[in-house]
Amino acid sequence: MSTSTWTKKDTACALQMWVEYQKQHDLSDRIGQAAGIDPVSGRVWFGESAKDIVQQMDAEGVFRPFYCVRVGFDYYGRKGGHR
């Protein structure tokens, strides 16, 4: 069983990198896509889901945790049903 080494600092770093990335890139054509941010390198991957991002990272030999968010939103997914 693997133990995560993700910290609050990783989250803060990834969020800051995401803010900077959005300032430098036009993401209007990616609204709703998943974005995976590597807090170590600052690299960003895009896909339809977090699973797509994991597959891209695996294909490139990148095996580390990443922060995931939906473009245009401040979260990846919300728990709970619609009323």
Short mmCIF file of C-alpha atoms in Angstrom, two decimals:
data_model
loop_
_atom_site.label_atom_id
_atom_site.label_comp_id
_atom_site.label_asym_id
_atom_site.label_seq_id
_atom_site.Cartn_x
_atom_site.Cartn_y
_atom_site.Cartn_z
CA MET A 1 0.00 0.00 0.00
CA SER A 2 1.41 3.36 -0.97
CA THR A 3 1.57 6.34 1.35
CA SER A 4 0.86 9.77 -0.09
CA THR A 5 3.42 12.46 0.56
CA TRP A 6 1.09 15.25 -0.61
CA THR A 7 1.14 18.26 1.70
CA LYS A 8 -0.79 21.50 2.11
CA LYS A 9 2.27 23.20 0.64
CA ASP A 10 1.89 21.09 -2.52
CA THR A 11 -1.72 22.21 -2.83
CA ALA A 12 -0.83 25.86 -2.34
CA CYS A 13 2.02 25.60 -4.84
CA ALA A 14 -0.16 23.90 -7.47
CA LEU A 15 -2.91 26.50 -7.01
CA GLN A 16 -0.44 29.35 -7.43
CA MET A 17 1.00 27.74 -10.56
CA TRP A 18 -2.54 27.32 -11.91
CA VAL A 19 -3.31 31.01 -11.33
CA GLU A 20 -0.15 32.01 -13.19
CA TYR A 21 -0.83 29.54 -16.02
CA GLN A 22 -4.32 30.99 -16.52
CA LYS A 23 -2.89 34.52 -16.74
CA GLN A 24 -0.50 33.46 -19.52
CA HIS A 25 -2.80 31.20 -21.59
CA ASP A 26 -6.23 31.58 -23.19
CA LEU A 27 -8.22 28.62 -21.87
CA SER A 28 -11.63 29.63 -23.23
CA ASP A 29 -11.68 26.60 -25.55
CA ARG A 30 -10.93 24.26 -22.62
CA ILE A 31 -13.78 25.22 -20.25
CA GLY A 32 -15.00 22.08 -18.46
CA GLN A 33 -11.91 19.99 -19.22
CA ALA A 34 -9.85 18.51 -16.42
CA ALA A 35 -6.48 20.12 -15.77
CA GLY A 36 -3.75 18.34 -13.85
CA ILE A 37 -1.04 20.52 -12.29
CA ASP A 38 2.29 19.10 -11.15
CA PRO A 39 3.36 21.16 -8.11
CA VAL A 40 7.01 20.21 -8.64
CA SER A 41 7.52 21.19 -12.29
CA GLY A 42 4.49 23.41 -12.83
CA ARG A 43 3.56 21.40 -15.91
CA VAL A 44 -0.14 21.23 -16.80
CA TRP A 45 -1.93 18.38 -18.57
CA PHE A 46 -5.46 18.54 -19.99
CA GLY A 47 -8.03 15.82 -20.58
CA GLU A 48 -11.68 14.92 -20.28
CA SER A 49 -11.07 13.45 -16.82
CA ALA A 50 -8.41 12.89 -14.19
CA LYS A 51 -8.09 9.34 -15.55
CA ASP A 52 -7.15 10.77 -18.97
CA ILE A 53 -4.46 12.87 -17.32
CA VAL A 54 -3.07 9.87 -15.43
CA GLN A 55 -2.89 7.93 -18.71
CA GLN A 56 -0.99 10.80 -20.38
CA MET A 57 1.43 11.03 -17.47
CA ASP A 58 1.96 7.25 -17.45
CA ALA A 59 2.70 7.31 -21.18
CA GLU A 60 5.36 9.95 -20.54
CA GLY A 61 6.85 8.10 -17.57
CA VAL A 62 5.71 10.70 -15.03
CA PHE A 63 4.61 8.95 -11.84
CA ARG A 64 3.77 11.48 -9.13
CA PRO A 65 0.72 13.07 -7.52
CA PHE A 66 -0.87 16.08 -9.19
CA TYR A 67 -3.58 18.62 -8.38
CA CYS A 68 -6.71 18.30 -10.52
CA VAL A 69 -9.27 21.02 -11.28
CA ARG A 70 -11.87 21.72 -13.97
CA VAL A 71 -11.02 24.62 -16.28
CA GLY A 72 -13.38 27.48 -15.48
CA PHE A 73 -14.18 26.17 -12.00
CA ASP A 74 -12.38 26.18 -8.66
CA TYR A 75 -12.93 22.45 -8.11
CA TYR A 76 -12.71 19.15 -10.00
CA GLY A 77 -15.96 17.52 -8.88
CA ARG A 78 -18.67 18.09 -6.35
CA LYS A 79 -20.05 15.43 -4.07
CA GLY A 80 -23.79 15.13 -3.71
CA GLY A 81 -26.83 14.92 -5.93
CA HIS A 82 -28.93 17.52 -7.62
CA ARG A 83 -32.24 18.50 -6.09
#
